[in-house]
Each structure stands twice: as C-alpha cells, then as structure tokens.
Amino acid sequence: MAASNLVLLSNAGDVGRKVLEDLRARDVPVRVMVRRDDERAAGLRALGVETVVGDLTRPETVAAALEGVGRMYFAMSVSPDQLLAATVVASVAREYGDLDALIDMSQMTVSQMTAISTGESNQQRLHWLSEQVLNWSGLPVVHIRPTSFLDNPLFTTLAARSIQENGTLALPFGTGRTSPIATEDVARVVATVLRDPAAHIGHVYELTGPQTLDMTQIAEQFSRALGRPVTYVDVPLDQWRQDVLAKAGLPPHTEQHIATMARLHRENRYDRISDDVERLTGEPARTVESFVAARKDFYLG
C-alpha cells in the first residue's frame, strides 16, 4: 500500500494548476514541486499549498519531493530534458518511492509512432522513449496522451493576431483535420485518475476534442463564437516558419517541435477522435466554439 493519498504535482503549469484546483476543491492533499522559490512559489504557499523546491533531472530533489507521497503527476514543459527527467523519476520512485499511481503526461502522436519512425519531432520522440522507460520500470503507470491543445499559441495568440488584423486564421495546415482539446478538459481527466487511480493503472488515455474538423470548419466555429466572419488562409509551411515561427524567439528544440506539429497537421496526422474525456469524467470535451466564445475579448482585442 502507498504511504498516503498525498499527491505530488511535478508541474503546476496550465494543466497542473487546474489539477491542483480540482484536487484542493475535493480536499485531496497536494504537494507541488517548483523549480525556484520565487513569487510563484510564494503565491502557492499563500493559498495554503505545500511546495517543495526540486528539479526533475536531479535525483536527490525528486527523492525528497516523493517522501510520503502516494500518487504523482509527472509532466514537463517542452524540453530536451524530457527523457532524462522520466528516467530519474522512474529510478528514484522505484528505489525510494511508495507510489500506487504515476500519471504521465505524454502526447497523442506517440500512439502512431514506432521504435524507428522518423517523421515526428524530437520532443515527440522523447515522449515515446519516456513511455518505454516508465513501462519498463514496473511502476503503476497511467499514460495521458492529449492531442494538440486549444490553448496552444497556434489557436490562441497567433489566431488572435490574424483575426484582429484581417479576420483570418492563417496557418499551414492545408486540408488536414484536427480535434484540439482544452487544457481544462485534460486537467479534468488527470484529476479524476489521481483521485481514484486503482482502476486506471496500466491504461493509456487518448484525449481529443469532441469533433474532428478541417481548418475551414474550425474557422466557422470561430465565426459563430465571435459574431464576425473568420476565414481560413492556408499559408505555405516554409513561408510560415520563416515569417511567423522564426520570429517568435523560441528555443530551437521548441521551434522544431511546433514546426513539426504544423507539418503533421498538414499530413492529416491529427485527424483523431476519442470519447475518453466524457467516458472518464462524465462530461464531454469543449468544442472549439465554446472555447473561443469564453475568450471573446481576447480574440477581438
């Protein structure tokens, strides 16, 4: 048996923060790992959240963070250290931990990968390898594989910019279909599994929005949500990388990942649909239209 039902969140970013809110609302004890003892950490403590300073690539800090923990949510931002962190977590949790559940935030692209596939991003390859390490560890793992996030800059900041400028969604997705998902829906699934993990151990959950749509259909949902015409403009991928992505100032690893996501969308690799969100939480995932309508002021400026 695990030492307790104390949950360790290794990341309190977009998904992790919403998981934290869900668990605290249900009186589930939570500890959050932070990289630095800064204003953000102080803000968490001000809310009564236990925090511990640690680094997923440093075994001694992971061991300290796991003390007394029964369930862990393992997630990182896009990083070349993804595989190193997964290996550290697996090895430390095996030797020093007492987990009854380790929830791994992966990516849906992993579902279509093999040991030798080469068309994916470096980040996606690291997620595939991380899943192998966690599976080999023998730990009680649950893999969460969301598709592209609606909260991704592709559908938020970049979309808002082109909508305000000329009423368009300008992306290099061609006629590819996609089923983006809201962060809050992914967080609902993660929190559901963390609250009562026994039935989920060993499972892989693929999370998508409720519909698979091409970009013209997505633009129609933007139009209805915003009450103004929005049309899709297909931008050549190389031009988009040069004129938009290269100017975003992203680290090379992140830029390569986003550029690959755009290409895979164009190749129709994101034409996936799953009802796992509704099946696990009892509520369907948000549509593009409802997501945009809730952020109308952001998109219209």
Short mmCIF file of C-alpha atoms in Angstrom, two decimals:
data_model
loop_
_atom_site.label_atom_id
_atom_site.label_comp_id
_atom_site.label_asym_id
_atom_site.label_seq_id
_atom_site.Cartn_x
_atom_site.Cartn_y
_atom_site.Cartn_z
CA MET A 1 0.00 0.00 0.00
CA ALA A 2 1.11 3.55 -0.65
CA ALA A 3 2.17 5.72 2.25
CA SER A 4 -0.81 8.07 1.80
CA ASN A 5 -3.10 9.66 -0.73
CA LEU A 6 -0.83 12.72 -0.86
CA VAL A 7 -0.44 13.80 -4.50
CA LEU A 8 2.80 15.26 -5.88
CA LEU A 9 2.37 17.56 -8.88
CA SER A 10 5.72 17.89 -10.61
CA ASN A 11 4.45 20.74 -12.76
CA ALA A 12 1.94 23.47 -11.90
CA GLY A 13 1.70 24.89 -15.40
CA ASP A 14 -1.52 25.19 -17.39
CA VAL A 15 -2.75 21.63 -16.81
CA GLY A 16 -1.12 21.20 -13.40
CA ARG A 17 -2.65 24.37 -11.98
CA LYS A 18 -6.15 23.25 -12.93
CA VAL A 19 -5.48 19.78 -11.50
CA LEU A 20 -4.37 21.48 -8.30
CA GLU A 21 -7.61 23.49 -8.12
CA ASP A 22 -9.72 20.38 -8.69
CA LEU A 23 -7.94 18.30 -6.05
CA ARG A 24 -7.95 21.05 -3.43
CA ALA A 25 -11.67 21.64 -4.00
CA ARG A 26 -12.18 17.97 -3.07
CA ASP A 27 -9.85 18.11 -0.05
CA VAL A 28 -7.20 15.88 -1.64
CA PRO A 29 -3.79 16.68 -0.08
CA VAL A 30 -1.38 18.08 -2.68
CA ARG A 31 2.33 18.95 -2.80
CA VAL A 32 3.71 20.97 -5.70
CA MET A 33 7.29 20.78 -6.94
CA VAL A 34 8.66 24.15 -8.07
CA ARG A 35 11.96 24.85 -9.79
CA ARG A 36 12.65 28.02 -7.80
CA ASP A 37 11.46 29.53 -4.55
CA ASP A 38 10.15 32.65 -6.26
CA GLU A 39 6.98 34.76 -6.32
CA ARG A 40 5.05 31.98 -7.98
CA ALA A 41 6.00 29.56 -5.21
CA ALA A 42 5.11 32.19 -2.62
CA GLY A 43 1.73 32.61 -4.28
CA LEU A 44 1.06 28.88 -4.00
CA ARG A 45 2.04 28.88 -0.33
CA ALA A 46 -0.24 31.87 0.26
CA LEU A 47 -3.08 29.67 -0.96
CA GLY A 48 -2.09 27.05 1.60
CA VAL A 49 -0.40 24.74 -0.92
CA GLU A 50 2.62 22.75 0.23
CA THR A 51 5.57 23.41 -2.06
CA VAL A 52 8.98 21.81 -2.39
CA VAL A 53 11.85 23.12 -4.50
CA GLY A 54 13.16 20.48 -6.86
CA ASP A 55 14.36 19.59 -10.33
CA LEU A 56 13.10 16.52 -12.17
CA THR A 57 16.59 15.91 -13.54
CA ARG A 58 18.19 15.84 -10.07
CA PRO A 59 17.53 12.54 -8.26
CA GLU A 60 18.14 13.82 -4.73
CA THR A 61 15.46 16.53 -5.09
CA VAL A 62 12.98 14.09 -6.63
CA ALA A 63 13.52 11.69 -3.72
CA ALA A 64 12.87 14.48 -1.22
CA ALA A 65 9.72 15.57 -3.06
CA LEU A 66 8.39 11.99 -3.10
CA GLU A 67 8.67 11.50 0.66
CA GLY A 68 5.26 10.45 1.98
CA VAL A 69 3.66 10.67 -1.50
CA GLY A 70 1.21 8.05 -2.76
CA ARG A 71 0.40 9.45 -6.21
CA MET A 72 2.43 11.53 -8.64
CA TYR A 73 1.59 13.60 -11.72
CA PHE A 74 4.68 13.67 -13.97
CA ALA A 75 4.76 16.41 -16.57
CA MET A 76 7.26 18.83 -18.10
CA SER A 77 7.11 21.73 -20.47
CA VAL A 78 8.55 21.07 -23.93
CA SER A 79 12.18 20.32 -23.08
CA PRO A 80 15.18 18.35 -24.38
CA ASP A 81 15.42 17.00 -20.79
CA GLN A 82 12.13 15.07 -21.08
CA LEU A 83 13.74 11.62 -21.28
CA LEU A 84 16.30 12.37 -18.58
CA ALA A 85 13.54 13.52 -16.23
CA ALA A 86 11.42 10.44 -16.93
CA THR A 87 14.41 8.18 -16.24
CA VAL A 88 15.22 9.99 -13.00
CA VAL A 89 11.61 9.83 -11.81
CA ALA A 90 11.33 6.13 -12.68
CA SER A 91 14.57 5.14 -11.00
CA VAL A 92 14.02 7.23 -7.86
CA ALA A 93 10.38 6.18 -7.49
CA ARG A 94 11.37 2.52 -7.76
CA GLU A 95 14.09 2.78 -5.14
CA TYR A 96 12.73 5.36 -2.73
CA GLY A 97 9.06 5.87 -3.53
CA ASP A 98 5.88 4.17 -2.42
CA LEU A 99 3.52 5.05 -5.25
CA ASP A 100 0.19 3.50 -6.10
CA ALA A 101 -0.09 5.66 -9.23
CA LEU A 102 2.22 7.61 -11.54
CA ILE A 103 0.31 9.69 -14.08
CA ASP A 104 2.45 10.50 -17.12
CA MET A 105 1.62 13.44 -19.39
CA SER A 106 2.56 12.29 -22.88
CA GLN A 107 1.30 13.18 -26.39
CA MET A 108 -1.17 11.53 -28.73
CA THR A 109 1.37 11.42 -31.55
CA VAL A 110 3.08 8.63 -29.57
CA SER A 111 0.11 6.41 -30.47
CA GLN A 112 1.23 6.46 -34.11
CA MET A 113 4.95 6.03 -33.52
CA THR A 114 7.27 3.04 -33.63
CA ALA A 115 10.79 2.44 -32.36
CA ILE A 116 12.20 3.54 -35.72
CA SER A 117 9.75 6.13 -37.05
CA THR A 118 11.46 9.38 -38.02
CA GLY A 119 8.74 11.82 -39.07
CA GLU A 120 7.99 13.16 -35.61
CA SER A 121 9.58 15.99 -33.63
CA ASN A 122 12.47 15.47 -31.24
CA GLN A 123 10.06 16.18 -28.38
CA GLN A 124 7.61 13.55 -29.58
CA ARG A 125 10.43 11.01 -29.83
CA LEU A 126 11.43 11.83 -26.24
CA HIS A 127 7.84 11.20 -25.11
CA TRP A 128 7.82 7.83 -26.89
CA LEU A 129 11.08 6.85 -25.18
CA SER A 130 9.86 8.17 -21.83
CA GLU A 131 6.81 5.93 -22.02
CA GLN A 132 9.07 2.93 -22.66
CA VAL A 133 11.21 3.74 -19.61
CA LEU A 134 8.19 4.21 -17.36
CA ASN A 135 6.64 0.96 -18.60
CA TRP A 136 9.89 -0.95 -18.05
CA SER A 137 10.14 0.46 -14.51
CA GLY A 138 7.25 -1.71 -13.31
CA LEU A 139 5.68 1.31 -11.60
CA PRO A 140 1.87 1.70 -11.58
CA VAL A 141 1.74 4.00 -14.61
CA VAL A 142 -1.13 5.67 -16.45
CA HIS A 143 -0.28 7.45 -19.73
CA ILE A 144 -2.30 10.52 -20.74
CA ARG A 145 -1.95 11.34 -24.45
CA PRO A 146 -3.68 14.59 -25.39
CA THR A 147 -3.80 15.87 -28.93
CA SER A 148 -2.93 19.48 -29.76
CA PHE A 149 -4.15 21.93 -27.11
CA LEU A 150 -6.68 24.63 -27.93
CA ASP A 151 -4.64 26.77 -25.54
CA ASN A 152 -1.60 26.35 -27.81
CA PRO A 153 -0.38 29.63 -29.40
CA LEU A 154 -1.40 28.17 -32.78
CA PHE A 155 -5.05 28.55 -31.76
CA THR A 156 -4.71 31.48 -29.32
CA THR A 157 -2.12 34.23 -29.69
CA LEU A 158 -1.37 33.63 -33.37
CA ALA A 159 -5.05 33.23 -34.16
CA ALA A 160 -5.98 36.38 -32.25
CA ARG A 161 -3.33 38.37 -34.11
CA SER A 162 -4.53 37.40 -37.59
CA ILE A 163 -8.21 37.69 -36.65
CA GLN A 164 -7.69 41.24 -35.42
CA GLU A 165 -5.57 42.15 -38.44
CA ASN A 166 -7.69 40.74 -41.25
CA GLY A 167 -10.33 38.30 -39.99
CA THR A 168 -8.37 35.16 -40.83
CA LEU A 169 -6.87 32.06 -39.30
CA ALA A 170 -3.53 31.90 -41.10
CA LEU A 171 -1.91 28.52 -40.51
CA PRO A 172 -0.04 25.95 -42.66
CA PHE A 173 -2.43 23.06 -42.01
CA GLY A 174 -3.68 22.58 -45.58
CA THR A 175 -6.77 20.37 -45.67
CA GLY A 176 -5.69 18.37 -42.62
CA ARG A 177 -8.27 17.70 -39.93
CA THR A 178 -7.71 18.16 -36.22
CA SER A 179 -9.54 17.79 -32.90
CA PRO A 180 -7.83 20.17 -30.46
CA ILE A 181 -8.61 19.91 -26.76
CA ALA A 182 -8.88 22.49 -23.98
CA THR A 183 -6.40 22.38 -21.12
CA GLU A 184 -9.24 22.26 -18.62
CA ASP A 185 -10.58 19.03 -20.14
CA VAL A 186 -7.18 17.35 -19.93
CA ALA A 187 -6.90 18.52 -16.32
CA ARG A 188 -10.31 17.04 -15.50
CA VAL A 189 -9.13 13.64 -16.71
CA VAL A 190 -5.84 13.84 -14.81
CA ALA A 191 -7.61 14.88 -11.59
CA THR A 192 -10.18 12.10 -12.00
CA VAL A 193 -7.46 9.50 -12.31
CA LEU A 194 -5.43 10.92 -9.41
CA ARG A 195 -8.42 10.90 -7.05
CA ASP A 196 -9.07 7.19 -7.52
CA PRO A 197 -6.35 5.58 -9.63
CA ALA A 198 -6.75 1.86 -8.97
CA ALA A 199 -8.96 1.08 -11.97
CA HIS A 200 -6.76 3.08 -14.35
CA ILE A 201 -3.33 1.57 -13.75
CA GLY A 202 -1.77 0.31 -16.97
CA HIS A 203 -4.18 2.23 -19.18
CA VAL A 204 -3.45 4.72 -21.95
CA TYR A 205 -5.98 7.52 -22.43
CA GLU A 206 -6.10 9.44 -25.69
CA LEU A 207 -7.74 12.83 -25.27
CA THR A 208 -9.25 14.90 -28.07
CA GLY A 209 -11.94 17.47 -28.55
CA PRO A 210 -15.45 16.22 -29.41
CA GLN A 211 -15.10 16.71 -33.18
CA THR A 212 -12.51 16.28 -35.88
CA LEU A 213 -12.58 19.30 -38.20
CA ASP A 214 -10.65 20.81 -41.07
CA MET A 215 -9.46 24.38 -40.68
CA THR A 216 -12.33 25.82 -42.70
CA GLN A 217 -14.75 24.22 -40.23
CA ILE A 218 -12.69 25.49 -37.31
CA ALA A 219 -12.84 28.99 -38.80
CA GLU A 220 -16.64 28.64 -38.98
CA GLN A 221 -16.70 27.84 -35.25
CA PHE A 222 -14.56 30.92 -34.58
CA SER A 223 -17.01 32.98 -36.64
CA ARG A 224 -20.03 31.81 -34.65
CA ALA A 225 -18.24 32.30 -31.33
CA LEU A 226 -17.01 35.80 -32.17
CA GLY A 227 -20.01 37.03 -34.13
CA ARG A 228 -17.87 38.13 -37.07
CA PRO A 229 -16.56 36.43 -40.21
CA VAL A 230 -13.36 34.44 -39.82
CA THR A 231 -11.89 32.59 -42.79
CA TYR A 232 -9.03 30.11 -43.02
CA VAL A 233 -5.97 31.03 -45.07
CA ASP A 234 -3.60 28.16 -45.84
CA VAL A 235 -0.05 29.51 -45.58
CA PRO A 236 2.83 27.54 -47.18
CA LEU A 237 4.69 25.78 -44.39
CA ASP A 238 8.15 27.16 -45.27
CA GLN A 239 6.78 30.69 -45.50
CA TRP A 240 5.02 30.32 -42.15
CA ARG A 241 8.18 29.03 -40.49
CA GLN A 242 10.17 31.98 -41.84
CA ASP A 243 7.64 34.78 -41.37
CA VAL A 244 5.98 33.69 -38.13
CA LEU A 245 7.65 30.90 -36.19
CA ALA A 246 11.26 32.01 -36.63
CA LYS A 247 10.35 35.45 -35.25
CA ALA A 248 8.78 34.08 -32.08
CA GLY A 249 12.13 33.81 -30.29
CA LEU A 250 11.60 30.20 -29.17
CA PRO A 251 14.39 27.81 -28.18
CA PRO A 252 15.46 25.63 -31.14
CA HIS A 253 14.01 22.46 -29.56
CA THR A 254 10.60 24.11 -29.09
CA GLU A 255 10.62 25.71 -32.53
CA GLN A 256 11.37 22.35 -34.17
CA HIS A 257 8.53 20.75 -32.22
CA ILE A 258 5.94 23.36 -33.24
CA ALA A 259 7.09 23.31 -36.86
CA THR A 260 6.72 19.52 -36.86
CA MET A 261 3.24 19.79 -35.35
CA ALA A 262 2.27 22.10 -38.20
CA ARG A 263 3.63 19.66 -40.79
CA LEU A 264 1.89 16.70 -39.17
CA HIS A 265 -1.38 18.63 -39.19
CA ARG A 266 -0.86 19.21 -42.91
CA GLU A 267 -0.24 15.47 -43.34
CA ASN A 268 -3.51 14.75 -41.50
CA ARG A 269 -1.81 13.05 -38.56
CA TYR A 270 -4.07 14.91 -36.11
CA ASP A 271 -7.30 13.53 -37.58
CA ARG A 272 -8.04 11.60 -34.40
CA ILE A 273 -11.15 11.32 -32.23
CA SER A 274 -11.72 9.79 -28.81
CA ASP A 275 -14.50 9.87 -26.23
CA ASP A 276 -12.12 9.25 -23.31
CA VAL A 277 -12.79 12.68 -21.76
CA GLU A 278 -16.52 12.10 -21.50
CA ARG A 279 -16.14 8.43 -20.59
CA LEU A 280 -13.80 9.20 -17.70
CA THR A 281 -15.30 12.42 -16.37
CA GLY A 282 -18.96 12.19 -17.37
CA GLU A 283 -18.76 15.45 -19.33
CA PRO A 284 -17.78 15.90 -22.99
CA ALA A 285 -14.76 17.95 -24.02
CA ARG A 286 -15.34 21.55 -25.01
CA THR A 287 -15.95 22.44 -28.63
CA VAL A 288 -13.78 24.98 -30.41
CA GLU A 289 -16.77 27.31 -30.49
CA SER A 290 -17.38 27.20 -26.73
CA PHE A 291 -13.65 27.64 -26.01
CA VAL A 292 -13.41 30.73 -28.23
CA ALA A 293 -16.71 32.21 -27.02
CA ALA A 294 -15.42 32.14 -23.44
CA ARG A 295 -12.42 34.23 -24.59
CA LYS A 296 -14.16 36.60 -26.98
CA ASP A 297 -12.47 39.74 -25.70
CA PHE A 298 -9.04 38.12 -26.06
CA TYR A 299 -9.61 37.22 -29.71
CA LEU A 300 -11.23 40.51 -30.71
CA GLY A 301 -8.80 42.72 -28.79
#
